[in-house]
mmCIF file of C-alpha atoms in Angstrom:
data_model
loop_
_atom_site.group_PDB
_atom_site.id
_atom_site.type_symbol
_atom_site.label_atom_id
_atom_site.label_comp_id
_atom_site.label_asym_id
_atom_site.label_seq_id
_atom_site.Cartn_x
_atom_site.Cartn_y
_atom_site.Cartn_z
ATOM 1 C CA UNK A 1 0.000 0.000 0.000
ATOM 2 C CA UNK A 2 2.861 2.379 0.795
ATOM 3 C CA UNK A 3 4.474 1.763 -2.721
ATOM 4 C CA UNK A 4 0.671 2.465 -4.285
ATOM 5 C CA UNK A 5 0.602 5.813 -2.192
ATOM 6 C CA UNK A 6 4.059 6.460 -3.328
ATOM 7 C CA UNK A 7 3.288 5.996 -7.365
ATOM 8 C CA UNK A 8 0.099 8.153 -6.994
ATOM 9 C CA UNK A 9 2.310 10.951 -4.875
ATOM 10 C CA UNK A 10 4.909 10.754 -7.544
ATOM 11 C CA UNK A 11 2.631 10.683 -10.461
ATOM 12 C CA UNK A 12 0.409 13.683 -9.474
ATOM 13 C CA UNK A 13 3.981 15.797 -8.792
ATOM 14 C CA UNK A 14 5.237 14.601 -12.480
ATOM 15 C CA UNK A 15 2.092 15.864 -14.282
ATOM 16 C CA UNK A 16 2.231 18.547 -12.688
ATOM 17 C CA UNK A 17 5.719 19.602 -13.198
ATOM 18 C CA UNK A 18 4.228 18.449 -17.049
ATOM 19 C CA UNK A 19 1.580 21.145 -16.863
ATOM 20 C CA UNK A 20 3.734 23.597 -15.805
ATOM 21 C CA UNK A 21 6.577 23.688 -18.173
ATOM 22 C CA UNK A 22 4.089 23.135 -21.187
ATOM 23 C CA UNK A 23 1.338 25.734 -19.823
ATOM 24 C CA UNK A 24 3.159 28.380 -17.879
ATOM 25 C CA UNK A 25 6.089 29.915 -20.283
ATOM 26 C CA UNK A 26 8.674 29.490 -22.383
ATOM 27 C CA UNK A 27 11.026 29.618 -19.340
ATOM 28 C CA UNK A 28 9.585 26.685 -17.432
ATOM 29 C CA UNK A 29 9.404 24.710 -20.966
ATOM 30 C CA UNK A 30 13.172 25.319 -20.609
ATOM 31 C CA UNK A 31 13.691 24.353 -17.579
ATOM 32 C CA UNK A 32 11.730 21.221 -17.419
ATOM 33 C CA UNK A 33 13.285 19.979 -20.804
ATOM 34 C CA UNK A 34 16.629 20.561 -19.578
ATOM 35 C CA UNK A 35 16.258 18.700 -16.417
ATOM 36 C CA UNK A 36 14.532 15.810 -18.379
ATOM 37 C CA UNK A 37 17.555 15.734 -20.515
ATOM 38 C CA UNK A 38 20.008 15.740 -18.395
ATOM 39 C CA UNK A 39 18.684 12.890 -16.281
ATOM 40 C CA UNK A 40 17.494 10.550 -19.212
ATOM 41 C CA UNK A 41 21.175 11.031 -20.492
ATOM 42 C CA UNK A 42 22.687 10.514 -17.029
ATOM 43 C CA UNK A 43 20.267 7.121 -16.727
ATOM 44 C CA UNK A 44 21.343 6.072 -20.650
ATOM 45 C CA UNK A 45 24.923 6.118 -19.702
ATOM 46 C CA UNK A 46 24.742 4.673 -16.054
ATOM 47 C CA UNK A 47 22.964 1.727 -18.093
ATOM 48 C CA UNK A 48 25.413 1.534 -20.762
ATOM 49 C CA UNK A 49 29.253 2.052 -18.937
ATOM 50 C CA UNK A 50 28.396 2.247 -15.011
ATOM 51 C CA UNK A 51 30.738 5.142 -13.880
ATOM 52 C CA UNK A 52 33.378 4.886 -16.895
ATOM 53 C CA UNK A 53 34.513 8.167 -18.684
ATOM 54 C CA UNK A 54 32.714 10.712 -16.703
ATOM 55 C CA UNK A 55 34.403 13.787 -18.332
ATOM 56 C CA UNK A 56 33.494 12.690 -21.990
ATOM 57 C CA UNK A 57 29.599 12.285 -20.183
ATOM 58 C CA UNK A 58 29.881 15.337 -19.183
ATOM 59 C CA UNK A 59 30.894 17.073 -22.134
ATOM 60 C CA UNK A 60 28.097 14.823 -23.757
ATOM 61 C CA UNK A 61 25.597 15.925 -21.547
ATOM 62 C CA UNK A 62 26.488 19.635 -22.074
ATOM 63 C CA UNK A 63 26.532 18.875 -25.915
ATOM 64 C CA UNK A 64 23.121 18.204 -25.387
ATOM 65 C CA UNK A 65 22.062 20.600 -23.685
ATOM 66 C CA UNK A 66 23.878 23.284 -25.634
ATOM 67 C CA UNK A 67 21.258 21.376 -28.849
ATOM 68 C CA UNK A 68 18.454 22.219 -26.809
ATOM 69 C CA UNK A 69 19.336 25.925 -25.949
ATOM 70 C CA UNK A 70 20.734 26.759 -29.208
ATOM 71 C CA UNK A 71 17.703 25.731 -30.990
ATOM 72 C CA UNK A 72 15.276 27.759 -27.888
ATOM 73 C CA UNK A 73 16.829 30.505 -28.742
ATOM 74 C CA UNK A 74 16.532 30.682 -32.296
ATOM 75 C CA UNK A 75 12.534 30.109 -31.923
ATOM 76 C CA UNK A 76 12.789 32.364 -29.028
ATOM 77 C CA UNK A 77 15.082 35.224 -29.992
ATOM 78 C CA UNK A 78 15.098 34.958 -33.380
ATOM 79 C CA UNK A 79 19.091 33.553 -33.246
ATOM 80 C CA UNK A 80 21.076 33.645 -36.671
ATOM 81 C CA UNK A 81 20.607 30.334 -37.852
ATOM 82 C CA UNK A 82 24.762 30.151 -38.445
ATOM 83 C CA UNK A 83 24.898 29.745 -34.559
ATOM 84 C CA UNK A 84 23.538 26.286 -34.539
ATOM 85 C CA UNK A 85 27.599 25.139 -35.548
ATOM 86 C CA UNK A 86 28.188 25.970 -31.860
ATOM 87 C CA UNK A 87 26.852 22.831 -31.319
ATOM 88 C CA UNK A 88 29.383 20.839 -32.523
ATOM 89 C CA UNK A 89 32.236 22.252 -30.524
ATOM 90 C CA UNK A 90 31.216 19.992 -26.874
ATOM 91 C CA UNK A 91 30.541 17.230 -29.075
ATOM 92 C CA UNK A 92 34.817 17.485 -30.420
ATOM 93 C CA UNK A 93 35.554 17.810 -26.875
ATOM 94 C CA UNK A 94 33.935 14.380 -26.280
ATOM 95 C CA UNK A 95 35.812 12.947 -28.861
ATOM 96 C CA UNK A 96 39.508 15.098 -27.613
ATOM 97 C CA UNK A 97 38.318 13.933 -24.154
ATOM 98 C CA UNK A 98 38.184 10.532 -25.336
ATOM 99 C CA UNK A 99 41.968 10.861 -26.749
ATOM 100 C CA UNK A 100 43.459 11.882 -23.629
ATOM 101 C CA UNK A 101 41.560 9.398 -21.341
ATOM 102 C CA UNK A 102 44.231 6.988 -19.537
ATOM 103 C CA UNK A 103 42.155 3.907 -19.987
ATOM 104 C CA UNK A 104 40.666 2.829 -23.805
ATOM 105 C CA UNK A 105 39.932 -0.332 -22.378
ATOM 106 C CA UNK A 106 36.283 0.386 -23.449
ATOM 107 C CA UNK A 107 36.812 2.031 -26.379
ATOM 108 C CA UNK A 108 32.700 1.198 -27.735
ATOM 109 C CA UNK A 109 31.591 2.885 -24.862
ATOM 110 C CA UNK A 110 32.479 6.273 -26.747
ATOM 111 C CA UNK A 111 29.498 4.944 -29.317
ATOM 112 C CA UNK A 112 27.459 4.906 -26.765
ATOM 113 C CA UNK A 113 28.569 8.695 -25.229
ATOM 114 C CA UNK A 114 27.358 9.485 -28.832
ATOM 115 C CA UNK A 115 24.348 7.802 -29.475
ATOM 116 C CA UNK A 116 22.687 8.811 -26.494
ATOM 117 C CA UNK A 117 22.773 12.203 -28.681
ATOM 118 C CA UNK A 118 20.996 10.751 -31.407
ATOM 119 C CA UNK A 119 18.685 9.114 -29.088
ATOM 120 C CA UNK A 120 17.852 11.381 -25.796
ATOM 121 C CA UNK A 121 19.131 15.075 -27.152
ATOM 122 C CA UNK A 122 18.063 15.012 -30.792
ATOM 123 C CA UNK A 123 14.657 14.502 -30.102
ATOM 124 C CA UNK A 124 13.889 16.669 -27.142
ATOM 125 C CA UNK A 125 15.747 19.557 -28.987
ATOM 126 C CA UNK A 126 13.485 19.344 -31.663
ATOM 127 C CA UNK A 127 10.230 20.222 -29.491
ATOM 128 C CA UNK A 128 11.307 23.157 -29.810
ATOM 129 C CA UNK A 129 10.305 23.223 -33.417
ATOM 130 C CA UNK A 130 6.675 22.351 -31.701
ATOM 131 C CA UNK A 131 6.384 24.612 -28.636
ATOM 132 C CA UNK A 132 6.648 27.626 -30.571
ATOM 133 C CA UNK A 133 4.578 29.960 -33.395
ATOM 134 C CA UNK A 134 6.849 32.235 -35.114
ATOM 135 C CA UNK A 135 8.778 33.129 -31.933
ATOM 136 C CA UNK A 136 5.422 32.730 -29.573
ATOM 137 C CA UNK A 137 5.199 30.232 -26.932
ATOM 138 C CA UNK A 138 2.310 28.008 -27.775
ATOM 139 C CA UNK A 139 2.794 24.194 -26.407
ATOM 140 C CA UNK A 140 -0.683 23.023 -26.542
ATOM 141 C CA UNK A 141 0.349 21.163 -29.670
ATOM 142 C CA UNK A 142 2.997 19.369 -27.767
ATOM 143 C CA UNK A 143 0.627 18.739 -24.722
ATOM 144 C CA UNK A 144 -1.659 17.028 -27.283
ATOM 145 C CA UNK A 145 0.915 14.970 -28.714
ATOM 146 C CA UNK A 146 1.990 13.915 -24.396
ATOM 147 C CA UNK A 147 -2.109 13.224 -23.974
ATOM 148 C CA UNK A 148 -2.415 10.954 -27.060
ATOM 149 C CA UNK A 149 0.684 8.964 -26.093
ATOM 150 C CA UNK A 150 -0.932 8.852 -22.418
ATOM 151 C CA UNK A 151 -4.334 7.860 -24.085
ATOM 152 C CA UNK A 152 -1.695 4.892 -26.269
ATOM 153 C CA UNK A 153 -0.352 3.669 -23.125
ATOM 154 C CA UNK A 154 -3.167 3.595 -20.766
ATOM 155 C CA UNK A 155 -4.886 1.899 -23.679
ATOM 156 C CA UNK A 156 -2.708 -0.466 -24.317
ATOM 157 C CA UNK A 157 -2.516 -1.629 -20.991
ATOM 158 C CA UNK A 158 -6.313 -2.039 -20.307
ATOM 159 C CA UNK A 159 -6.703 -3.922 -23.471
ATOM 160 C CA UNK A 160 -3.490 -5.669 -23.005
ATOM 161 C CA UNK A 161 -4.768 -6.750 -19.608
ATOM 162 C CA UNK A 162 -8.061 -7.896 -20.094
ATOM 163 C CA UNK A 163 -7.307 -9.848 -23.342
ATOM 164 C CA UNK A 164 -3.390 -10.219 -23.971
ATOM 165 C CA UNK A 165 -3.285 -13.665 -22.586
ATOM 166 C CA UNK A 166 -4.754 -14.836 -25.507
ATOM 167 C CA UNK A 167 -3.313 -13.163 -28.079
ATOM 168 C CA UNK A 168 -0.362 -13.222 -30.250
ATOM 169 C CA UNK A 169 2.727 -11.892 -28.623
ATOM 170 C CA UNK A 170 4.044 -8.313 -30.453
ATOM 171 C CA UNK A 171 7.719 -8.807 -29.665
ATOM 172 C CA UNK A 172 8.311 -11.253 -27.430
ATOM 173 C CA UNK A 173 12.095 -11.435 -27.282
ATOM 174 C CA UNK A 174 12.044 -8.009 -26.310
ATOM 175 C CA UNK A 175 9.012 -7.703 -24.532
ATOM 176 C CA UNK A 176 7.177 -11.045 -23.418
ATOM 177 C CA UNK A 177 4.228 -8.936 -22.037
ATOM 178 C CA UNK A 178 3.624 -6.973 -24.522
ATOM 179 C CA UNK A 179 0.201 -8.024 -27.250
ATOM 180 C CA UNK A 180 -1.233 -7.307 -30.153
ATOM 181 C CA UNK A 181 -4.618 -6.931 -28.264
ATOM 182 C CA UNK A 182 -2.626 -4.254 -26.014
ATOM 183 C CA UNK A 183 -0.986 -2.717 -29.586
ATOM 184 C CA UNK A 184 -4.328 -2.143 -31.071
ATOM 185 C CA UNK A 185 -5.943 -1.079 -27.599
ATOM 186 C CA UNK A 186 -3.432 1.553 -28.030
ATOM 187 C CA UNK A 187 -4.389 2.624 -31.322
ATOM 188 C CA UNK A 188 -8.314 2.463 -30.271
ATOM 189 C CA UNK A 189 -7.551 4.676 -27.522
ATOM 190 C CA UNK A 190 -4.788 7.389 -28.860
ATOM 191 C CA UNK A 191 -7.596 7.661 -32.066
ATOM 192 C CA UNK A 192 -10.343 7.926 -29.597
ATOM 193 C CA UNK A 193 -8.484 10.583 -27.625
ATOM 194 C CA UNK A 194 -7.150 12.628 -30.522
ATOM 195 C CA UNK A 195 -10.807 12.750 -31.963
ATOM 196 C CA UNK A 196 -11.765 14.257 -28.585
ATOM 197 C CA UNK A 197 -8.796 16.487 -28.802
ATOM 198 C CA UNK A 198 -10.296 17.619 -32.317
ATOM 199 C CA UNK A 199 -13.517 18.668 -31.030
ATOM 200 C CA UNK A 200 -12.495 19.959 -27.886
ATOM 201 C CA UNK A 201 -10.561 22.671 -30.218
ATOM 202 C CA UNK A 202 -7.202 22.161 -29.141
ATOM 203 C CA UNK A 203 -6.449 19.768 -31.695
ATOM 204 C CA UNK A 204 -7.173 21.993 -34.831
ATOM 205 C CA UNK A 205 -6.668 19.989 -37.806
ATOM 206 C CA UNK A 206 -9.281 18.636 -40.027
ATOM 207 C CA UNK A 207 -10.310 15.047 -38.455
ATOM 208 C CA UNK A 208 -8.812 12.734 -40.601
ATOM 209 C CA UNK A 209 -5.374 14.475 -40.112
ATOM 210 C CA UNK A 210 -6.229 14.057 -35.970
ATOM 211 C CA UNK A 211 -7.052 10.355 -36.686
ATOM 212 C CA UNK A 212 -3.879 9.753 -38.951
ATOM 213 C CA UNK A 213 -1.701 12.027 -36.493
ATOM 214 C CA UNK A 214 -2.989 9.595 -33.669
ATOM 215 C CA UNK A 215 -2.147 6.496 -35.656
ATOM 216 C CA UNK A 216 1.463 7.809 -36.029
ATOM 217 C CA UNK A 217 2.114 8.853 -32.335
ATOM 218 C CA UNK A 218 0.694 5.192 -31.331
ATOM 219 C CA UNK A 219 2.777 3.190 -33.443
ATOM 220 C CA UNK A 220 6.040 5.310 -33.061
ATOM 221 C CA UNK A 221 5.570 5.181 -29.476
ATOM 222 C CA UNK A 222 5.193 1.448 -29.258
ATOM 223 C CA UNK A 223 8.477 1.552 -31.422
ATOM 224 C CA UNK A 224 10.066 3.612 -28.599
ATOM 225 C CA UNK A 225 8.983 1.621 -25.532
ATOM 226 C CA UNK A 226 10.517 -1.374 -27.397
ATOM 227 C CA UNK A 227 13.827 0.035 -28.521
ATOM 228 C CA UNK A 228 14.329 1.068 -25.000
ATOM 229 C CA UNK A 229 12.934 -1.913 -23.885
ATOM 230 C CA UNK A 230 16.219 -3.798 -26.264
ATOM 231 C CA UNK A 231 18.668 -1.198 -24.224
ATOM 232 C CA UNK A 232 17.277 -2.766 -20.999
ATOM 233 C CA UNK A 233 17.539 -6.231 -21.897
ATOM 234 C CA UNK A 234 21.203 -5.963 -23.540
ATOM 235 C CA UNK A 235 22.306 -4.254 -20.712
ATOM 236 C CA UNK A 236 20.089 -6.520 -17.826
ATOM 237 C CA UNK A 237 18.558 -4.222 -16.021
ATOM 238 C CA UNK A 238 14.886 -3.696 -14.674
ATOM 239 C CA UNK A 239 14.085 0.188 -14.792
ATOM 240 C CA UNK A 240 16.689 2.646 -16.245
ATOM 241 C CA UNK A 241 17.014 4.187 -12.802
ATOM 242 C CA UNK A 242 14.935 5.676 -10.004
ATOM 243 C CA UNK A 243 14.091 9.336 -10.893
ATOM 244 C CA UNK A 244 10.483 8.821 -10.723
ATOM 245 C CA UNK A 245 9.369 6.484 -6.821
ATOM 246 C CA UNK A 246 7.609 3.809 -8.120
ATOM 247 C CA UNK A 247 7.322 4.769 -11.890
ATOM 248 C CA UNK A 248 11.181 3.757 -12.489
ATOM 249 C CA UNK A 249 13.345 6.254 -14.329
ATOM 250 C CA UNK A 250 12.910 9.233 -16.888
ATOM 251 C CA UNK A 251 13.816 7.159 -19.837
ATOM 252 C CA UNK A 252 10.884 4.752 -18.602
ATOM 253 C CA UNK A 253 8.453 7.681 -18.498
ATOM 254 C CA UNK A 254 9.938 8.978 -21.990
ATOM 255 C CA UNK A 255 10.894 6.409 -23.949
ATOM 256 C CA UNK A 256 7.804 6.218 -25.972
ATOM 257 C CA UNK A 257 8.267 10.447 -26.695
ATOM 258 C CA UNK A 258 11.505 10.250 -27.904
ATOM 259 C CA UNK A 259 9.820 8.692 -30.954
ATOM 260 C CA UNK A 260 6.423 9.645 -31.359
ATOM 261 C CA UNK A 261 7.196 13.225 -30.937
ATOM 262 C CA UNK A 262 9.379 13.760 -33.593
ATOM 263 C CA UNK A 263 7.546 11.451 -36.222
ATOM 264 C CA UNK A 264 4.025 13.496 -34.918
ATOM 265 C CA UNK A 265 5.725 16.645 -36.306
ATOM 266 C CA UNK A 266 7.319 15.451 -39.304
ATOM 267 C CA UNK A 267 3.703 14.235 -40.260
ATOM 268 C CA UNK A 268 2.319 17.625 -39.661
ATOM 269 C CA UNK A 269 5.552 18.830 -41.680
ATOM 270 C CA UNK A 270 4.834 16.682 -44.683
ATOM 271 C CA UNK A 271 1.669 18.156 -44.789
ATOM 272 C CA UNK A 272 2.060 21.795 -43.499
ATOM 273 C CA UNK A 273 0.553 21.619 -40.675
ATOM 274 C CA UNK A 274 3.271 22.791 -38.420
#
């Protein structure tokens, strides 16, 4: 019971730190995608190397979130696009860093240092792209895109529940609990919710681009839980870490955004929605 008192706790605190860095200003979006950053990367690399080569970390972490400011402030101040090379300068120091290190007895653990850029930094620094309208703060559109993977998950685990023992596995040498029943309880859901969305107003696209939107979040996020789900099982561990009591780690809680997000607004790109 203390456990269940300590997920419900946590989760109410987490949605509402949500809320308020998508609702209040650009300043708390900052803020709260920083710290999410910063964490999931710290979690990635505990997974991946333990406490090996924390100065390259660091330098990857500030790499990171040098993407993520770099790109706020050219949707928030209008930055000279030419500034965005800054961003490669932390990212040589990993690799100098790397040089210089006494032990290279890991050497692959540098692939790692990187790809948690392409995995964790990439994508979050690219909501920026979302949040704003023409240097305006707007992140309703990205609170949608949070809700319908909420509406996916919570979905997919009702469905999955109540009818996944009989059904075909999805992947099960990633994820042996994970269904087809739950997949397309997913879908039902994240369509269901982004239809509300639609009428509500907040979702203002014409309804078949809200259904189709929803049916790209959904599977991309499914695509996410299960890639990080691989990371956990290569590297045998449970939960990527304990940022969250009794929800696990960031990554667990993000895992599913890292994907869907981005995909979500290249589909609204494609079209010109966004």
């Amino acid at each position: 019971m203390s456990n269940l008192y300590k997920r419900i706790i946590s989760g109410i605190v987490f949605i509402a730190a949500m809320l308020a860095g998508l609702l209040v200003n650009q300043w708390l979006f900052a803020a709260l995608v920083s710290v999410v950053m910063v964490v999931m990367l710290d979690e990635f690399y505990r997974m991946a190397m333990g406490s090996r080569h924390r100065t390259p970390r660091f330098f990857a972490v500030f790499a990171g979130l040098a993407m993520f400011w770099l790109l706020f402030a050219l949707e928030n101040w209008d930055l000279p696009g030419r500034f965005l090379s800054l961003e490669i300068v932390p990212v040589i120091a990993v690799m100098l860093t790397s040089i210089f290190e006494k032990d290279h007895t890991h050497v692959d653990d540098y692939a790692y240092i990187l790809t948690g850029l392409v995995y964790i930094a990439a994508p979050l620094s690219l909501s920026n792209f979302i949040a704003f309208r023409g240097m305006e703060f707007n992140a309703w559109l990205l609170l949608d895109f949070f809700i319908l993977i909420w509406c996916s998950d919570v979905g997919a685990f009702v469905i999955g529940s109540a009818l996944g023992k009989n059904s075909a596995k999805l992947a099960p040498s990633i994820s042996p609990n994970k269904s087809w029943a739950g997949f397309f309880g997913g879908l039902a859901f994240c369509v269901a919710g982004a239809v509300i969305l639609h009428f509500v107003g907040t979702l203002d696209y014409v309804l078949y681009h809200c259904i189709a939107l929803a049916a790209v979040i959904h599977c991309a996020g499914v695509c996410g839980d299960l890639f990080e789900s691989l990371w956990k099982r290569h590297f045998g561990v449970k939960d990527s870490g304990k940022a969250i009591p009794g929800h696990g780690g960031m990554l667990d809680r993000f895992d599913s955004t890292i994907i869907a997000v981005p995909l979500g607004a290249i589909y609204l790109s494609i079209f010109h929605l966004l």
